Coordinates of C-alpha atoms in Angstrom, one line a residue:
X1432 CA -216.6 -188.2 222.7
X1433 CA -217.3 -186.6 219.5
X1434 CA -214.9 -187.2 216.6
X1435 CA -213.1 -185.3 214.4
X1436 CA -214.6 -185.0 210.6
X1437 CA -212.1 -186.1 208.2
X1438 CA -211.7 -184.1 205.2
X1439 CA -212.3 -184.9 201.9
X1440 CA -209.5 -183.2 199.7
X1441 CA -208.4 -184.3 196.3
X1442 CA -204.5 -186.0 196.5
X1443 CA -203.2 -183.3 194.3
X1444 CA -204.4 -180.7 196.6
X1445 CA -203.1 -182.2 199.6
X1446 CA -199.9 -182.5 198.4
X1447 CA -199.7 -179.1 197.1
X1448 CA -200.8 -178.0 200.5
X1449 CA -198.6 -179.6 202.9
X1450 CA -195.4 -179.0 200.1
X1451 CA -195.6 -175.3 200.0
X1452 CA -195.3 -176.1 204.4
X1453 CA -191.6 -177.3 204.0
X1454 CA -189.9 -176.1 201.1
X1455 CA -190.0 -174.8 197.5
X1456 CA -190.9 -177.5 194.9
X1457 CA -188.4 -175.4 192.7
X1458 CA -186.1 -175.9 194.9
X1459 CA -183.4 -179.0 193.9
X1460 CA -182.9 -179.1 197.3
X1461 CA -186.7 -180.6 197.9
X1462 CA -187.4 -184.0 197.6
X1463 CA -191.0 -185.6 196.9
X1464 CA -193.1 -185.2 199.7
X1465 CA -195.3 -187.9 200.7
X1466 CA -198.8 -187.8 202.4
X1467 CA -200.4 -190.8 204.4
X1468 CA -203.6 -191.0 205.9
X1469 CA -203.4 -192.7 209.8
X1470 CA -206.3 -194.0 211.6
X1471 CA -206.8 -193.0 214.6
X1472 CA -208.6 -194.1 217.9
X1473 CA -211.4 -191.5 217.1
X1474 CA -211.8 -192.5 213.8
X1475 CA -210.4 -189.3 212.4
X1476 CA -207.6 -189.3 209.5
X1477 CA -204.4 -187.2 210.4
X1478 CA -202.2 -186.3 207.8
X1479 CA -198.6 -186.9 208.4
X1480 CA -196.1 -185.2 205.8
X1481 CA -193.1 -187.1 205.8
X1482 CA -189.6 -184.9 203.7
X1483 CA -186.8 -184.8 203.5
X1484 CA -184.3 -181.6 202.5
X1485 CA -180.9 -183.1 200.9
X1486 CA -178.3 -181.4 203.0
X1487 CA -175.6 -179.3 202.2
X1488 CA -172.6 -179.4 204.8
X1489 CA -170.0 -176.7 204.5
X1490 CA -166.2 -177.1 204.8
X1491 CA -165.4 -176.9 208.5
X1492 CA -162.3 -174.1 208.7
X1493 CA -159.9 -174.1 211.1
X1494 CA -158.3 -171.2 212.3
X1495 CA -155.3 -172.2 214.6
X1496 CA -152.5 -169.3 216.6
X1497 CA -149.2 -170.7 218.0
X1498 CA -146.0 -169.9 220.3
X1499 CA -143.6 -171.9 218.8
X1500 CA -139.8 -172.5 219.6
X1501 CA -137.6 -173.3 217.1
X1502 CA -133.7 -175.7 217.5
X1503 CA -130.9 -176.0 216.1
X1504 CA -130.9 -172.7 213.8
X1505 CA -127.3 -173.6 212.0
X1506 CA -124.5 -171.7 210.5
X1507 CA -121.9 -174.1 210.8
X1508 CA -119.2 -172.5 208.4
X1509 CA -120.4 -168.8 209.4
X1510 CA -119.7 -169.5 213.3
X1511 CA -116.8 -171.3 212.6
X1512 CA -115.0 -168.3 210.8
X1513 CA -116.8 -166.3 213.4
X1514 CA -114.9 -167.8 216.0
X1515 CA -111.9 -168.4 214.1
X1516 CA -111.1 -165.0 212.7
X1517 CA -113.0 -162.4 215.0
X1518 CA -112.6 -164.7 218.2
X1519 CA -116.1 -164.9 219.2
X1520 CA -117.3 -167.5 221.7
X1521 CA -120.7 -168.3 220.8
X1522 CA -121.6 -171.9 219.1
X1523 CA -124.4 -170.7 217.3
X1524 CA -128.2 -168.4 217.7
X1525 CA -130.1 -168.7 220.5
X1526 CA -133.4 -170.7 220.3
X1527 CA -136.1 -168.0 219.0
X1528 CA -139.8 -167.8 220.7
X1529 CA -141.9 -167.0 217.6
X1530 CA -145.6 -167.2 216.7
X1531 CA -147.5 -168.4 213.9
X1532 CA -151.1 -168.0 212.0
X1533 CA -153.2 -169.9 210.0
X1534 CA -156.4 -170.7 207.9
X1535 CA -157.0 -174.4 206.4
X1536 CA -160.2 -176.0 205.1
X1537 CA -161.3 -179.8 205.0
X1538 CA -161.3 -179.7 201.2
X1539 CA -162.0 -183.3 201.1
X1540 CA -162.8 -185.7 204.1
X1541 CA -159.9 -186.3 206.0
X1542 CA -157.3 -183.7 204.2
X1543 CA -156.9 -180.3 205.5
X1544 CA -155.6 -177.8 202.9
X1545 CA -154.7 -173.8 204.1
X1546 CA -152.1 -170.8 204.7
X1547 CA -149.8 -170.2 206.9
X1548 CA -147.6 -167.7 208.5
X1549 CA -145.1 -167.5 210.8
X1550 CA -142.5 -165.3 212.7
X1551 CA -139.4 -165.6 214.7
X1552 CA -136.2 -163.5 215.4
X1553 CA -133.2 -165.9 216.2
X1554 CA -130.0 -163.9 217.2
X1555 CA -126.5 -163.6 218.6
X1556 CA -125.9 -160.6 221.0
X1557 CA -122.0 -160.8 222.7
X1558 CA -119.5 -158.7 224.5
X1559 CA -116.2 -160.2 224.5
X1560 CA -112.1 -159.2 224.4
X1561 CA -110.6 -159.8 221.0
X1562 CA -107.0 -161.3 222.1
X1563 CA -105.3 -162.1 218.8
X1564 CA -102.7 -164.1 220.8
X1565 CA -105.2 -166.7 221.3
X1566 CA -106.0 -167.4 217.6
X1567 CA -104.0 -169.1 214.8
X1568 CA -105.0 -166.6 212.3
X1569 CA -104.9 -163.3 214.0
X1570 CA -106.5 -159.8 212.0
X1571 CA -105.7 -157.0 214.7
X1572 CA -104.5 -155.8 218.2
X1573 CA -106.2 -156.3 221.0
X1574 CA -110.1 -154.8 221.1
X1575 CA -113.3 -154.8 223.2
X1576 CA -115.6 -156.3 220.6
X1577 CA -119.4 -156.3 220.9
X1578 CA -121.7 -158.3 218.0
X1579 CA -125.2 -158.4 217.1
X1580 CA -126.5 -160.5 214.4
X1581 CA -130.4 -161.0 214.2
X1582 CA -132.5 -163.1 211.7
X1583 CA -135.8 -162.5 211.2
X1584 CA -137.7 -164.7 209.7
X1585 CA -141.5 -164.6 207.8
X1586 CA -142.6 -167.9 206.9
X1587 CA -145.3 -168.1 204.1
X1588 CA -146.5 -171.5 203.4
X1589 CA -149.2 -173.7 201.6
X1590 CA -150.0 -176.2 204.1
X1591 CA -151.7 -180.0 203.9
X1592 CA -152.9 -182.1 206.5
X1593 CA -154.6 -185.4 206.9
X1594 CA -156.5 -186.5 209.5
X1595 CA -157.0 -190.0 210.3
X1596 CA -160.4 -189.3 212.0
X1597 CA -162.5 -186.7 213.6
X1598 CA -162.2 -187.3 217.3
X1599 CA -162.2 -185.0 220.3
X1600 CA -158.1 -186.5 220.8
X1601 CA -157.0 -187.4 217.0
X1602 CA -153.3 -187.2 215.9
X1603 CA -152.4 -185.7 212.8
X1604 CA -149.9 -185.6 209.7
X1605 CA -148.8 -182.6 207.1
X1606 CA -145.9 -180.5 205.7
X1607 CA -145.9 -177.3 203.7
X1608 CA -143.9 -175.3 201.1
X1609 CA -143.4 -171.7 200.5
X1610 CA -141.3 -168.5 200.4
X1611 CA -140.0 -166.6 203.5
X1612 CA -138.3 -163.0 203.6
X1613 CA -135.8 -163.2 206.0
X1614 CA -133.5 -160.8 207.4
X1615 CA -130.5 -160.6 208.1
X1616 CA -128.7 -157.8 210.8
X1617 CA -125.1 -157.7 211.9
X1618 CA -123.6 -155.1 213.8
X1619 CA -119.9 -154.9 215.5
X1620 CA -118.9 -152.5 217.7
X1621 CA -115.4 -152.2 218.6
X1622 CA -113.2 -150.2 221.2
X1623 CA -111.3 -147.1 219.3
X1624 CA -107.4 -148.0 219.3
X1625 CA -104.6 -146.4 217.2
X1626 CA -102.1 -149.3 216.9
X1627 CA -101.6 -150.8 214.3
X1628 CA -104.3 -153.2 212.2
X1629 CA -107.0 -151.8 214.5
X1630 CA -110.5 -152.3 213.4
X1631 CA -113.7 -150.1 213.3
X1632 CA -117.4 -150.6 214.6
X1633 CA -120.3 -150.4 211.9
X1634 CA -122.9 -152.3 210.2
X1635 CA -121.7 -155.4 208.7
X1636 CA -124.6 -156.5 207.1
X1637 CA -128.1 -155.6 207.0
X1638 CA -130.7 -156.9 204.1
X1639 CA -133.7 -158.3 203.2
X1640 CA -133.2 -162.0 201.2
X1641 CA -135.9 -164.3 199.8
X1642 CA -135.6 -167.8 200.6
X1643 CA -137.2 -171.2 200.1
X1644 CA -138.9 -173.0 202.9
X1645 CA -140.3 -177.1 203.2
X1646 CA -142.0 -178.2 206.4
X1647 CA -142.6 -181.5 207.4
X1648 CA -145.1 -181.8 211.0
X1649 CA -147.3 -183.9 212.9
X1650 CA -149.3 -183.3 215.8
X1651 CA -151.9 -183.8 218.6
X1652 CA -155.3 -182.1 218.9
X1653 CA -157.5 -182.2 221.9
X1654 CA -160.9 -180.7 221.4
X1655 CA -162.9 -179.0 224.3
X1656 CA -166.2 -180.7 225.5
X1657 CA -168.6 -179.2 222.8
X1658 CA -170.6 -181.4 220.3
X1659 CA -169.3 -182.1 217.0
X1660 CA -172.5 -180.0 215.2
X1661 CA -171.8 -176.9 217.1
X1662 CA -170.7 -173.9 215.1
X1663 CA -167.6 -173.5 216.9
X1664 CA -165.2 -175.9 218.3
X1665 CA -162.5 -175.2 220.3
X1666 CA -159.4 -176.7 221.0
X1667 CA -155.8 -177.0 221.7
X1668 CA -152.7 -178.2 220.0
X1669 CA -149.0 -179.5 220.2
X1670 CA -147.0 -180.0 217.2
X1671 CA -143.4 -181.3 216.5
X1672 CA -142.1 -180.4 213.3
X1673 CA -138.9 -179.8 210.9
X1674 CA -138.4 -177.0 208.6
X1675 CA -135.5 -175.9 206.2
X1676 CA -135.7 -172.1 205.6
X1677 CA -131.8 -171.6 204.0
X1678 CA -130.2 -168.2 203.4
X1679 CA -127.4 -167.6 201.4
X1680 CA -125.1 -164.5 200.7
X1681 CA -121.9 -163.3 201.3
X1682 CA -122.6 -161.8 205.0
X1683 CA -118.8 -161.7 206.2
X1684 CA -117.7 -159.4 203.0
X1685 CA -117.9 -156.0 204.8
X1686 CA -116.0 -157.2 207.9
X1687 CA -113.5 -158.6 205.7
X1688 CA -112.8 -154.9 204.6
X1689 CA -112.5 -153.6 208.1
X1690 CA -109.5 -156.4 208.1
X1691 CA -106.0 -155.6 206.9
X1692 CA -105.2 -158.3 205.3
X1693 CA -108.4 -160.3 204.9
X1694 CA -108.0 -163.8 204.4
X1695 CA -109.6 -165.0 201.2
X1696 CA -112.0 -167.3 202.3
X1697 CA -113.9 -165.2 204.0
X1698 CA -115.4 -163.2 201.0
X1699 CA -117.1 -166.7 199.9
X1700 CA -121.1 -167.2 200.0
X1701 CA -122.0 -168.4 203.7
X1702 CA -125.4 -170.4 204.5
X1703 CA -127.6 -169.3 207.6
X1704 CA -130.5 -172.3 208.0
X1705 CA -133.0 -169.9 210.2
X1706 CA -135.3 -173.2 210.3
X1707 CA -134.8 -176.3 212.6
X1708 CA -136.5 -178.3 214.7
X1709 CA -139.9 -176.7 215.5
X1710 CA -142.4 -176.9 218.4
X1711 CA -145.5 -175.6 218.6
X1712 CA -148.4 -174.9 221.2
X1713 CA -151.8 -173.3 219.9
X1714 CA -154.9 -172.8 220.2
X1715 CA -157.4 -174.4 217.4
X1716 CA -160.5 -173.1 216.6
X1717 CA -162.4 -175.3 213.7
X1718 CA -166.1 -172.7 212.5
X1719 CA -168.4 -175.5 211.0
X1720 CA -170.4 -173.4 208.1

């Protein structure tokens, strides 16, 4: 068998030849490339470039979307009066079904840092029979007396997390702080009667309020069966968390007008708590750059 003529090239033009191959020597990126000669079984010389490119990883994102429910939205001193003075029966909101956004980025290794928002609508709707004979404090003759209150709520929150590792199953810690909007609707209507003390239907309240909000969470992620260096990882979530969204105002003023004589307290500031215990089931999608 005939063998292959090795080449006779100066050093400095081989490695100027097999550099421009890989990368630009400008580049900072580039690191020195080295050129061997190997001996082979036909006595020819290969030339084997050996580099190297210093790599550059991105910051993974991750984009999650939730349904969340969220207990034990409280207005203890609202409902009380509520119940007290009007004669309503309800304890308290029903438990909202909200949803929720966000955008976070591994800023360092095992801290995710992002945006968030949310939304939920926790509310109140009853029809019931004022009887002011079965009150201590009555306000008026007897009337059919249907309520609405609604609170909406817009969480917007800077959000930190920290990952212990980065698994396909990994648990995770976090909380968050921000502003939310929320809004606040109550609405009575009442049955048309002409004795005496009777009350009239109308909006009670109905405002926008801004409000602070802390969040405190921790969770469970399970990845689907795609390798970590693919450009897009899916996944799914569940997260228990507690947040504190407080709202305060004097919401029971205007129904104190519709009253005769209104008892005093009930011109005082109330507090609505639209947070509470939160739980959340998403879908996590984390884009590798």
């Amino acid at each position: 068998m005939t063998g292959i003529k090795q080449q006779s090239l100066p050093p400095a033009l081989l490695r100027r030849r097999w550099a421009s191959e890989f990368c630009n020597p400008k580049d900072s990126a580039c690191d020195t490339l080295y050129v061997a000669p190997i001996s082979c079984n036909w006595r020819a010389t290969l030339i084997v470039a050996i580099h190297g490119v210093a790599g550059k990883e991105g910051k993974p994102l991750s984009i999650r979307a939730d349904v969340n429910w969220t207990l034990g939205t409280q207005a203890a001193d609202f409902f009380s009066d509520y119940r007290s003075y009007l004669g309503g029966k309800t304890p308290g909101f029903e438990i909202p079904i909200g949803a929720g956004f966000s955008v976070s980025s591994y800023q360092f290794d095992n801290v995710c840092i992002g945006i968030a928002v949310g939304y939920r609508k926790a509310a109140v709707r009853e029809t019931f029979m004022y009887n002011p004979e079965e009150l201590a404090t009555p306000i008026g003759p007897a009337q059919s007396n249907t309520q609405t209150i609604t609170v909406t709520s817009i969480p917007l929150m800077l959000t930190a997390d920290y990952w212990p590792g980065h698994r396909q199953f990994t648990g995770y810690i976090g909380g968050g702080l921000g502003v939310s909007p929320v809004a606040v609707y109550w609405d009575e209507v009442l049955s048309e009667t002409s004795l005496p003390g009777g009350r009239t239907g109308g909006v009670r309240y109905n405002s926008w309020v801004a409000a602070p909000t802390v969040m405190i969470r921790s969770g469970v992620f399970l990845g689907f069966d795609t390798p970590r260096e693919s450009t897009v990882r899916p996944g799914v979530f569940f997260e228990v968390g507690y947040q504190w969204l407080p709202v305060t105002d004097r919401f029971f003023a205007w129904t104190a007008r519709t009253i005769t004589q209104p008892p005093e307290g009930l011109f005082r500031p109330y507090t609505i708590d639209s947070g509470g215990i939160v739980l959340k089931l998403g879908i996590t999608v984390i884009v590798n750059e």
